[in-house]
Amino acid sequence: MRRSLVAGNWKMHGSRGANASLVSEILAAGHGDDGPEVLVCPPYPYLWEVGKALKDSGIALGAQDVCAEAVGAHTGEVSAAMLVDVGCTYAIVGHSERRALYAEDDQLVARKFVAAQREGLTPILCVGETLDEREAARTEQVVLRQLDAVIDVAGLDAFGKAVLAYEPVWAIGTGKNATPDQAQEVHSLLRRRLQQENATMSACLRILYGGSVKAANAAELFAMPDVDGGLVGGASLNGEEFRRICEAARQAGA
Ligand code: 13P
């Protein structure tokens, strides 16, 4: 049985003041052990302070990215060990904004995945197609290429300690989410890819859906058999919306 995960990706939003209010709303919602695992991913400068505010709450802390290198002369980068040092247990890798806006290719994403795991972080690997790729019926090819690039470098068993996130690029920040059937189709494809070689691991792997998740659509998305929670952008910046999304995951039988 997979425990679902609801992760808030705050992207490049927030300030110390705004974060304090948001965290107190998240804490007030009282996420218990019986619902989904809850995770927040603030921007780097706020990780330490948000982590301290979340201490002993059971809510996990994650980073939005991680450097592929372990240490050294990499101006502007943040290593996996540093993220662990400030309390992170997760790191998102391969988000489509990093792929598209910061030219991260499949190989770099794979190295980031490995770098995160080497320090004990759980990577959340994002895959997803653009609208052009979907319209050209290339969704399957694209998401499997993105997944296989990481399997080639990290090995299939590495997914025993990872999370996958299907985030169709056309659904991110657009208000136009994938339909539950569209999400299920891709989630099931991803799970079957891993199942071919390790059925037990594949059955335990959590696959999140991301792209315009909100309180109004979370329940129907989380009801799909291979959707194990959400990677939530905009709606995670609103405490009440985020609470209702977590509640939808709980109702779906997290
Ligand atoms: P939105 O929920 O704002 O569409 O963002 C999704 C996302 O990119 C989460 O990583």
PDB file of C-alpha atoms and ligand atoms in Angstrom:
ATOM      1  CA  MET A   1       0.000   0.000   0.000  1.00  0.00           C
ATOM      2  CA  ARG A   2       1.442   3.353  -1.029  1.00  0.00           C
ATOM      3  CA  ARG A   3       1.069   6.313   1.297  1.00  0.00           C
ATOM      4  CA  SER A   4       0.278   9.293  -0.878  1.00  0.00           C
ATOM      5  CA  LEU A   5       2.360  12.446  -0.880  1.00  0.00           C
ATOM      6  CA  VAL A   6       1.240  16.031  -1.328  1.00  0.00           C
ATOM      7  CA  ALA A   7       4.168  18.311  -2.089  1.00  0.00           C
ATOM      8  CA  GLY A   8       4.061  22.081  -2.333  1.00  0.00           C
ATOM      9  CA  ASN A   9       6.555  23.510  -4.795  1.00  0.00           C
ATOM     10  CA  TRP A  10       6.683  27.171  -3.865  1.00  0.00           C
ATOM     11  CA  LYS A  11       8.893  27.976  -6.881  1.00  0.00           C
ATOM     12  CA  MET A  12      10.393  31.485  -6.699  1.00  0.00           C
ATOM     13  CA  HIS A  13       7.748  32.886  -4.391  1.00  0.00           C
ATOM     14  CA  GLY A  14       7.764  34.005  -0.803  1.00  0.00           C
ATOM     15  CA  SER A  15       9.499  36.195   1.717  1.00  0.00           C
ATOM     16  CA  ARG A  16      10.335  35.563   5.357  1.00  0.00           C
ATOM     17  CA  GLY A  17       7.093  37.252   6.379  1.00  0.00           C
ATOM     18  CA  ALA A  18       4.856  35.534   3.836  1.00  0.00           C
ATOM     19  CA  ASN A  19       6.443  32.158   4.570  1.00  0.00           C
ATOM     20  CA  ALA A  20       5.806  32.533   8.303  1.00  0.00           C
ATOM     21  CA  SER A  21       2.083  33.095   7.673  1.00  0.00           C
ATOM     22  CA  LEU A  22       1.853  30.236   5.189  1.00  0.00           C
ATOM     23  CA  VAL A  23       3.695  27.827   7.491  1.00  0.00           C
ATOM     24  CA  SER A  24       1.479  28.719  10.424  1.00  0.00           C
ATOM     25  CA  GLU A  25      -1.588  28.003   8.283  1.00  0.00           C
ATOM     26  CA  ILE A  26      -0.117  24.689   7.192  1.00  0.00           C
ATOM     27  CA  LEU A  27       0.682  23.783  10.793  1.00  0.00           C
ATOM     28  CA  ALA A  28      -2.779  24.833  11.949  1.00  0.00           C
ATOM     29  CA  ALA A  29      -4.285  22.373   9.460  1.00  0.00           C
ATOM     30  CA  GLY A  30      -2.794  19.646  11.682  1.00  0.00           C
ATOM     31  CA  HIS A  31      -1.582  17.068   9.209  1.00  0.00           C
ATOM     32  CA  GLY A  32      -1.596  13.794  11.076  1.00  0.00           C
ATOM     33  CA  ASP A  33      -0.127  10.375  10.474  1.00  0.00           C
ATOM     34  CA  ASP A  34      -3.357   9.030   9.012  1.00  0.00           C
ATOM     35  CA  GLY A  35      -3.377  11.187   5.881  1.00  0.00           C
ATOM     36  CA  PRO A  36      -0.906  11.796   3.090  1.00  0.00           C
ATOM     37  CA  GLU A  37       2.702  12.625   3.740  1.00  0.00           C
ATOM     38  CA  VAL A  38       3.014  16.402   3.366  1.00  0.00           C
ATOM     39  CA  LEU A  39       6.088  18.141   1.985  1.00  0.00           C
ATOM     40  CA  VAL A  40       6.969  21.771   1.311  1.00  0.00           C
ATOM     41  CA  CYS A  41       9.727  22.943  -1.024  1.00  0.00           C
ATOM     42  CA  PRO A  42      10.589  26.612  -0.415  1.00  0.00           C
ATOM     43  CA  PRO A  43      13.338  28.523  -2.246  1.00  0.00           C
ATOM     44  CA  TYR A  44      16.871  27.818  -1.003  1.00  0.00           C
ATOM     45  CA  PRO A  45      17.354  30.875   1.249  1.00  0.00           C
ATOM     46  CA  TYR A  46      14.266  30.000   3.274  1.00  0.00           C
ATOM     47  CA  LEU A  47      14.856  26.288   3.775  1.00  0.00           C
ATOM     48  CA  TRP A  48      16.496  26.594   7.168  1.00  0.00           C
ATOM     49  CA  GLU A  49      13.914  28.919   8.668  1.00  0.00           C
ATOM     50  CA  VAL A  50      10.921  27.039   7.251  1.00  0.00           C
ATOM     51  CA  GLY A  51      12.492  23.771   8.389  1.00  0.00           C
ATOM     52  CA  LYS A  52      12.846  25.082  11.918  1.00  0.00           C
ATOM     53  CA  ALA A  53       9.230  26.209  11.948  1.00  0.00           C
ATOM     54  CA  LEU A  54       8.131  22.734  10.777  1.00  0.00           C
ATOM     55  CA  LYS A  55      10.250  20.885  13.326  1.00  0.00           C
ATOM     56  CA  ASP A  56       8.431  17.934  14.936  1.00  0.00           C
ATOM     57  CA  SER A  57       5.312  18.619  12.829  1.00  0.00           C
ATOM     58  CA  GLY A  58       5.793  15.565  10.632  1.00  0.00           C
ATOM     59  CA  ILE A  59       5.776  17.833   7.560  1.00  0.00           C
ATOM     60  CA  ALA A  60       8.824  17.228   5.402  1.00  0.00           C
ATOM     61  CA  LEU A  61      11.170  19.778   3.876  1.00  0.00           C
ATOM     62  CA  GLY A  62      12.490  19.573   0.322  1.00  0.00           C
ATOM     63  CA  ALA A  63      14.514  21.600  -2.146  1.00  0.00           C
ATOM     64  CA  GLN A  64      13.420  22.563  -5.636  1.00  0.00           C
ATOM     65  CA  ASP A  65      16.725  21.561  -7.209  1.00  0.00           C
ATOM     66  CA  VAL A  66      20.178  20.258  -6.293  1.00  0.00           C
ATOM     67  CA  CYS A  67      23.657  20.489  -7.790  1.00  0.00           C
ATOM     68  CA  ALA A  68      24.939  17.434  -9.633  1.00  0.00           C
ATOM     69  CA  GLU A  69      28.390  17.940  -8.098  1.00  0.00           C
ATOM     70  CA  ALA A  70      29.247  17.085  -4.511  1.00  0.00           C
ATOM     71  CA  VAL A  71      31.503  19.989  -3.497  1.00  0.00           C
ATOM     72  CA  GLY A  72      33.887  22.593  -4.810  1.00  0.00           C
ATOM     73  CA  ALA A  73      34.155  25.509  -7.196  1.00  0.00           C
ATOM     74  CA  HIS A  74      30.556  25.758  -8.429  1.00  0.00           C
ATOM     75  CA  THR A  75      29.544  29.357  -7.824  1.00  0.00           C
ATOM     76  CA  GLY A  76      25.844  29.722  -7.161  1.00  0.00           C
ATOM     77  CA  GLU A  77      25.166  26.012  -6.731  1.00  0.00           C
ATOM     78  CA  VAL A  78      23.886  24.139  -3.662  1.00  0.00           C
ATOM     79  CA  SER A  79      24.998  20.586  -2.903  1.00  0.00           C
ATOM     80  CA  ALA A  80      22.911  17.668  -1.695  1.00  0.00           C
ATOM     81  CA  ALA A  81      24.959  17.504   1.512  1.00  0.00           C
ATOM     82  CA  MET A  82      24.099  21.140   2.258  1.00  0.00           C
ATOM     83  CA  LEU A  83      20.424  20.408   1.735  1.00  0.00           C
ATOM     84  CA  VAL A  84      20.630  17.506   4.174  1.00  0.00           C
ATOM     85  CA  ASP A  85      22.517  19.758   6.592  1.00  0.00           C
ATOM     86  CA  VAL A  86      19.624  22.257   6.676  1.00  0.00           C
ATOM     87  CA  GLY A  87      17.002  19.563   7.185  1.00  0.00           C
ATOM     88  CA  CYS A  88      15.842  18.534   3.724  1.00  0.00           C
ATOM     89  CA  THR A  89      14.802  14.977   3.037  1.00  0.00           C
ATOM     90  CA  TYR A  90      13.613  15.500  -0.555  1.00  0.00           C
ATOM     91  CA  ALA A  91      14.869  17.312  -3.662  1.00  0.00           C
ATOM     92  CA  ILE A  92      12.953  17.913  -6.873  1.00  0.00           C
ATOM     93  CA  VAL A  93      15.019  17.128  -9.983  1.00  0.00           C
ATOM     94  CA  GLY A  94      14.206  17.683 -13.634  1.00  0.00           C
ATOM     95  CA  HIS A  95      11.363  20.127 -13.177  1.00  0.00           C
ATOM     96  CA  SER A  96      10.245  21.271 -16.626  1.00  0.00           C
ATOM     97  CA  GLU A  97      11.062  24.894 -15.759  1.00  0.00           C
ATOM     98  CA  ARG A  98      14.663  23.870 -15.114  1.00  0.00           C
ATOM     99  CA  ARG A  99      14.737  21.807 -18.301  1.00  0.00           C
ATOM    100  CA  ALA A 100      13.229  24.565 -20.452  1.00  0.00           C
ATOM    101  CA  LEU A 101      14.552  27.775 -18.891  1.00  0.00           C
ATOM    102  CA  TYR A 102      17.921  26.569 -17.588  1.00  0.00           C
ATOM    103  CA  ALA A 103      18.792  24.079 -20.320  1.00  0.00           C
ATOM    104  CA  GLU A 104      18.926  21.017 -18.094  1.00  0.00           C
ATOM    105  CA  ASP A 105      19.105  17.920 -20.267  1.00  0.00           C
ATOM    106  CA  ASP A 106      18.267  14.320 -19.406  1.00  0.00           C
ATOM    107  CA  GLN A 107      21.881  13.552 -18.540  1.00  0.00           C
ATOM    108  CA  LEU A 108      22.227  16.432 -16.098  1.00  0.00           C
ATOM    109  CA  VAL A 109      18.917  15.515 -14.485  1.00  0.00           C
ATOM    110  CA  ALA A 110      20.162  11.943 -14.061  1.00  0.00           C
ATOM    111  CA  ARG A 111      23.344  13.181 -12.374  1.00  0.00           C
ATOM    112  CA  LYS A 112      21.304  15.367 -10.023  1.00  0.00           C
ATOM    113  CA  PHE A 113      19.132  12.363  -9.159  1.00  0.00           C
ATOM    114  CA  VAL A 114      22.226  10.358  -8.255  1.00  0.00           C
ATOM    115  CA  ALA A 115      23.796  13.254  -6.332  1.00  0.00           C
ATOM    116  CA  ALA A 116      20.640  13.629  -4.244  1.00  0.00           C
ATOM    117  CA  GLN A 117      20.422   9.928  -3.440  1.00  0.00           C
ATOM    118  CA  ARG A 118      24.097   9.686  -2.590  1.00  0.00           C
ATOM    119  CA  GLU A 119      23.490  11.995   0.366  1.00  0.00           C
ATOM    120  CA  GLY A 120      20.284  10.266   1.396  1.00  0.00           C
ATOM    121  CA  LEU A 121      17.811  12.698  -0.133  1.00  0.00           C
ATOM    122  CA  THR A 122      14.777  11.256  -1.879  1.00  0.00           C
ATOM    123  CA  PRO A 123      14.705  12.680  -5.405  1.00  0.00           C
ATOM    124  CA  ILE A 124      11.369  13.616  -6.942  1.00  0.00           C
ATOM    125  CA  LEU A 125      11.993  13.107 -10.644  1.00  0.00           C
ATOM    126  CA  CYS A 126       9.719  15.203 -12.861  1.00  0.00           C
ATOM    127  CA  VAL A 127       8.824  14.094 -16.365  1.00  0.00           C
ATOM    128  CA  GLY A 128       6.303  15.521 -18.797  1.00  0.00           C
ATOM    129  CA  GLU A 129       5.608  16.470 -22.373  1.00  0.00           C
ATOM    130  CA  THR A 130       4.969  19.860 -23.977  1.00  0.00           C
ATOM    131  CA  LEU A 131       1.727  20.640 -25.793  1.00  0.00           C
ATOM    132  CA  ASP A 132       3.428  20.213 -29.183  1.00  0.00           C
ATOM    133  CA  GLU A 133       4.708  16.807 -28.130  1.00  0.00           C
ATOM    134  CA  ARG A 134       1.259  15.728 -26.923  1.00  0.00           C
ATOM    135  CA  GLU A 135      -0.380  16.921 -30.118  1.00  0.00           C
ATOM    136  CA  ALA A 136       2.186  15.010 -32.126  1.00  0.00           C
ATOM    137  CA  ALA A 137       1.271  11.881 -30.101  1.00  0.00           C
ATOM    138  CA  ARG A 138       4.772  11.783 -28.610  1.00  0.00           C
ATOM    139  CA  THR A 139       3.827  11.832 -24.901  1.00  0.00           C
ATOM    140  CA  GLU A 140       4.775   8.220 -24.310  1.00  0.00           C
ATOM    141  CA  GLN A 141       8.074   8.538 -26.130  1.00  0.00           C
ATOM    142  CA  VAL A 142       9.037  11.720 -24.243  1.00  0.00           C
ATOM    143  CA  VAL A 143       8.228  10.607 -20.709  1.00  0.00           C
ATOM    144  CA  LEU A 144       9.862   7.200 -21.217  1.00  0.00           C
ATOM    145  CA  ARG A 145      12.973   8.863 -22.651  1.00  0.00           C
ATOM    146  CA  GLN A 146      13.150  11.120 -19.580  1.00  0.00           C
ATOM    147  CA  LEU A 147      12.672   8.165 -17.234  1.00  0.00           C
ATOM    148  CA  ASP A 148      15.044   5.831 -19.071  1.00  0.00           C
ATOM    149  CA  ALA A 149      17.816   8.445 -19.020  1.00  0.00           C
ATOM    150  CA  VAL A 150      17.770   8.266 -15.227  1.00  0.00           C
ATOM    151  CA  ILE A 151      17.426   4.479 -15.118  1.00  0.00           C
ATOM    152  CA  ASP A 152      20.510   4.227 -17.369  1.00  0.00           C
ATOM    153  CA  VAL A 153      22.627   6.237 -14.938  1.00  0.00           C
ATOM    154  CA  ALA A 154      21.122   5.443 -11.538  1.00  0.00           C
ATOM    155  CA  GLY A 155      19.904   1.900 -12.168  1.00  0.00           C
ATOM    156  CA  LEU A 156      16.371   0.688 -11.851  1.00  0.00           C
ATOM    157  CA  ASP A 157      16.613  -0.257  -8.186  1.00  0.00           C
ATOM    158  CA  ALA A 158      17.326   3.397  -7.343  1.00  0.00           C
ATOM    159  CA  PHE A 159      13.614   4.010  -7.816  1.00  0.00           C
ATOM    160  CA  GLY A 160      13.034   2.090  -4.600  1.00  0.00           C
ATOM    161  CA  LYS A 161      14.058   5.334  -2.880  1.00  0.00           C
ATOM    162  CA  ALA A 162      12.616   7.946  -5.193  1.00  0.00           C
ATOM    163  CA  VAL A 163       9.353   9.557  -6.207  1.00  0.00           C
ATOM    164  CA  LEU A 164       8.195  10.190  -9.761  1.00  0.00           C
ATOM    165  CA  ALA A 165       6.110  13.180 -10.789  1.00  0.00           C
ATOM    166  CA  TYR A 166       4.219  13.424 -14.055  1.00  0.00           C
ATOM    167  CA  GLU A 167       3.900  17.093 -14.886  1.00  0.00           C
ATOM    168  CA  PRO A 168       2.589  17.789 -18.381  1.00  0.00           C
ATOM    169  CA  VAL A 169       4.195  21.104 -19.319  1.00  0.00           C
ATOM    170  CA  TRP A 170       0.977  22.387 -20.865  1.00  0.00           C
ATOM    171  CA  ALA A 171      -0.813  21.968 -17.537  1.00  0.00           C
ATOM    172  CA  ILE A 172       1.695  23.843 -15.390  1.00  0.00           C
ATOM    173  CA  GLY A 173       0.503  27.247 -14.259  1.00  0.00           C
ATOM    174  CA  THR A 174      -2.158  27.311 -16.968  1.00  0.00           C
ATOM    175  CA  GLY A 175      -5.240  26.419 -14.945  1.00  0.00           C
ATOM    176  CA  LYS A 176      -5.780  23.568 -17.419  1.00  0.00           C
ATOM    177  CA  ASN A 177      -5.035  20.320 -15.605  1.00  0.00           C
ATOM    178  CA  ALA A 178      -4.734  16.945 -17.282  1.00  0.00           C
ATOM    179  CA  THR A 179      -7.969  15.047 -16.994  1.00  0.00           C
ATOM    180  CA  PRO A 180      -7.891  12.196 -14.495  1.00  0.00           C
ATOM    181  CA  ASP A 181      -7.882   9.737 -17.425  1.00  0.00           C
ATOM    182  CA  GLN A 182      -4.986  11.499 -19.138  1.00  0.00           C
ATOM    183  CA  ALA A 183      -2.998  11.461 -15.900  1.00  0.00           C
ATOM    184  CA  GLN A 184      -3.827   7.818 -15.186  1.00  0.00           C
ATOM    185  CA  GLU A 185      -2.753   6.772 -18.669  1.00  0.00           C
ATOM    186  CA  VAL A 186       0.732   8.231 -18.254  1.00  0.00           C
ATOM    187  CA  HIS A 187       1.125   7.180 -14.608  1.00  0.00           C
ATOM    188  CA  SER A 188       0.250   3.631 -15.505  1.00  0.00           C
ATOM    189  CA  LEU A 189       2.699   3.714 -18.428  1.00  0.00           C
ATOM    190  CA  LEU A 190       5.495   4.868 -16.106  1.00  0.00           C
ATOM    191  CA  ARG A 191       4.686   2.232 -13.517  1.00  0.00           C
ATOM    192  CA  ARG A 192       4.563  -0.520 -16.140  1.00  0.00           C
ATOM    193  CA  ARG A 193       7.978   0.533 -17.425  1.00  0.00           C
ATOM    194  CA  LEU A 194       9.470  -0.188 -13.982  1.00  0.00           C
ATOM    195  CA  GLN A 195       7.259  -3.198 -13.348  1.00  0.00           C
ATOM    196  CA  GLN A 196       8.832  -5.098 -16.226  1.00  0.00           C
ATOM    197  CA  GLU A 197      12.009  -5.432 -14.193  1.00  0.00           C
ATOM    198  CA  ASN A 198      11.033  -5.065 -10.561  1.00  0.00           C
ATOM    199  CA  ALA A 199       7.378  -5.597  -9.785  1.00  0.00           C
ATOM    200  CA  THR A 200       7.669  -5.088  -6.027  1.00  0.00           C
ATOM    201  CA  MET A 201       9.532  -1.821  -6.319  1.00  0.00           C
ATOM    202  CA  SER A 202       7.165  -0.569  -8.990  1.00  0.00           C
ATOM    203  CA  ALA A 203       4.141  -1.363  -6.820  1.00  0.00           C
ATOM    204  CA  CYS A 204       5.626   0.717  -3.980  1.00  0.00           C
ATOM    205  CA  LEU A 205       6.737   3.682  -6.108  1.00  0.00           C
ATOM    206  CA  ARG A 206       4.758   6.865  -5.594  1.00  0.00           C
ATOM    207  CA  ILE A 207       3.863   8.728  -8.778  1.00  0.00           C
ATOM    208  CA  LEU A 208       2.585  12.272  -8.230  1.00  0.00           C
ATOM    209  CA  TYR A 209       0.585  14.327 -10.668  1.00  0.00           C
ATOM    210  CA  GLY A 210       1.477  18.006 -11.106  1.00  0.00           C
ATOM    211  CA  GLY A 211      -0.043  20.730 -13.260  1.00  0.00           C
ATOM    212  CA  SER A 212      -2.814  23.054 -12.082  1.00  0.00           C
ATOM    213  CA  VAL A 213      -3.773  20.872  -9.119  1.00  0.00           C
ATOM    214  CA  LYS A 214      -6.220  22.729  -6.916  1.00  0.00           C
ATOM    215  CA  ALA A 215      -8.815  21.942  -4.279  1.00  0.00           C
ATOM    216  CA  ALA A 216     -11.520  21.743  -6.946  1.00  0.00           C
ATOM    217  CA  ASN A 217      -9.840  18.999  -9.014  1.00  0.00           C
ATOM    218  CA  ALA A 218      -7.646  17.165  -6.485  1.00  0.00           C
ATOM    219  CA  ALA A 219     -10.207  14.556  -5.432  1.00  0.00           C
ATOM    220  CA  GLU A 220     -10.889  13.292  -8.958  1.00  0.00           C
ATOM    221  CA  LEU A 221      -7.174  13.187  -9.805  1.00  0.00           C
ATOM    222  CA  PHE A 222      -6.219  11.389  -6.574  1.00  0.00           C
ATOM    223  CA  ALA A 223      -9.007   8.870  -7.102  1.00  0.00           C
ATOM    224  CA  MET A 224      -7.120   7.364 -10.041  1.00  0.00           C
ATOM    225  CA  PRO A 225      -5.375   4.105  -9.132  1.00  0.00           C
ATOM    226  CA  ASP A 226      -1.866   5.170 -10.161  1.00  0.00           C
ATOM    227  CA  VAL A 227      -2.027   8.778  -8.940  1.00  0.00           C
ATOM    228  CA  ASP A 228      -0.405   8.812  -5.511  1.00  0.00           C
ATOM    229  CA  GLY A 229      -0.719  12.477  -4.666  1.00  0.00           C
ATOM    230  CA  GLY A 230       0.272  15.784  -6.157  1.00  0.00           C
ATOM    231  CA  LEU A 231       3.126  18.152  -6.814  1.00  0.00           C
ATOM    232  CA  VAL A 232       1.369  21.445  -6.351  1.00  0.00           C
ATOM    233  CA  GLY A 233       2.622  24.835  -7.495  1.00  0.00           C
ATOM    234  CA  GLY A 234       0.381  27.898  -7.294  1.00  0.00           C
ATOM    235  CA  ALA A 235      -2.242  26.355  -5.026  1.00  0.00           C
ATOM    236  CA  SER A 236       0.405  25.430  -2.442  1.00  0.00           C
ATOM    237  CA  LEU A 237       0.935  29.132  -1.709  1.00  0.00           C
ATOM    238  CA  ASN A 238      -2.563  29.384  -0.292  1.00  0.00           C
ATOM    239  CA  GLY A 239      -2.862  27.669   3.091  1.00  0.00           C
ATOM    240  CA  GLU A 240      -6.551  26.848   2.762  1.00  0.00           C
ATOM    241  CA  GLU A 241      -6.238  25.502  -0.794  1.00  0.00           C
ATOM    242  CA  PHE A 242      -3.276  23.390   0.233  1.00  0.00           C
ATOM    243  CA  ARG A 243      -5.171  22.055   3.260  1.00  0.00           C
ATOM    244  CA  ARG A 244      -8.089  21.057   1.054  1.00  0.00           C
ATOM    245  CA  ILE A 245      -5.774  19.331  -1.428  1.00  0.00           C
ATOM    246  CA  CYS A 246      -4.218  17.363   1.440  1.00  0.00           C
ATOM    247  CA  GLU A 247      -7.695  16.514   2.676  1.00  0.00           C
ATOM    248  CA  ALA A 248      -8.614  15.236  -0.799  1.00  0.00           C
ATOM    249  CA  ALA A 249      -5.597  12.930  -0.651  1.00  0.00           C
ATOM    250  CA  ARG A 250      -6.668  11.718   2.785  1.00  0.00           C
ATOM    251  CA  GLN A 251     -10.195  11.027   1.540  1.00  0.00           C
ATOM    252  CA  ALA A 252      -8.777   9.167  -1.446  1.00  0.00           C
ATOM    253  CA  GLY A 253      -7.336   6.737   1.077  1.00  0.00           C
ATOM    254  CA  ALA A 254      -3.791   7.917   1.412  1.00  0.00           C
TER     255      ALA A 254
HETATM  256  P1  13P B   1       1.002  24.658 -10.843  1.00  0.00           P
HETATM  257  O1  13P B   1       0.343  23.844  -9.771  1.00  0.00           O
HETATM  258  O2  13P B   1       1.116  26.115 -10.490  1.00  0.00           O
HETATM  259  O3  13P B   1       0.403  24.400 -12.181  1.00  0.00           O
HETATM  260  O4  13P B   1       2.527  24.147 -10.913  1.00  0.00           O
HETATM  261  C1  13P B   1       2.774  22.789 -10.993  1.00  0.00           C
HETATM  262  C2  13P B   1       4.220  22.559 -10.813  1.00  0.00           C
HETATM  263  O5  13P B   1       5.035  22.906 -11.655  1.00  0.00           O
HETATM  264  C3  13P B   1       4.643  21.914  -9.567  1.00  0.00           C
HETATM  265  O6  13P B   1       5.977  21.527  -9.618  1.00  0.00           O
END
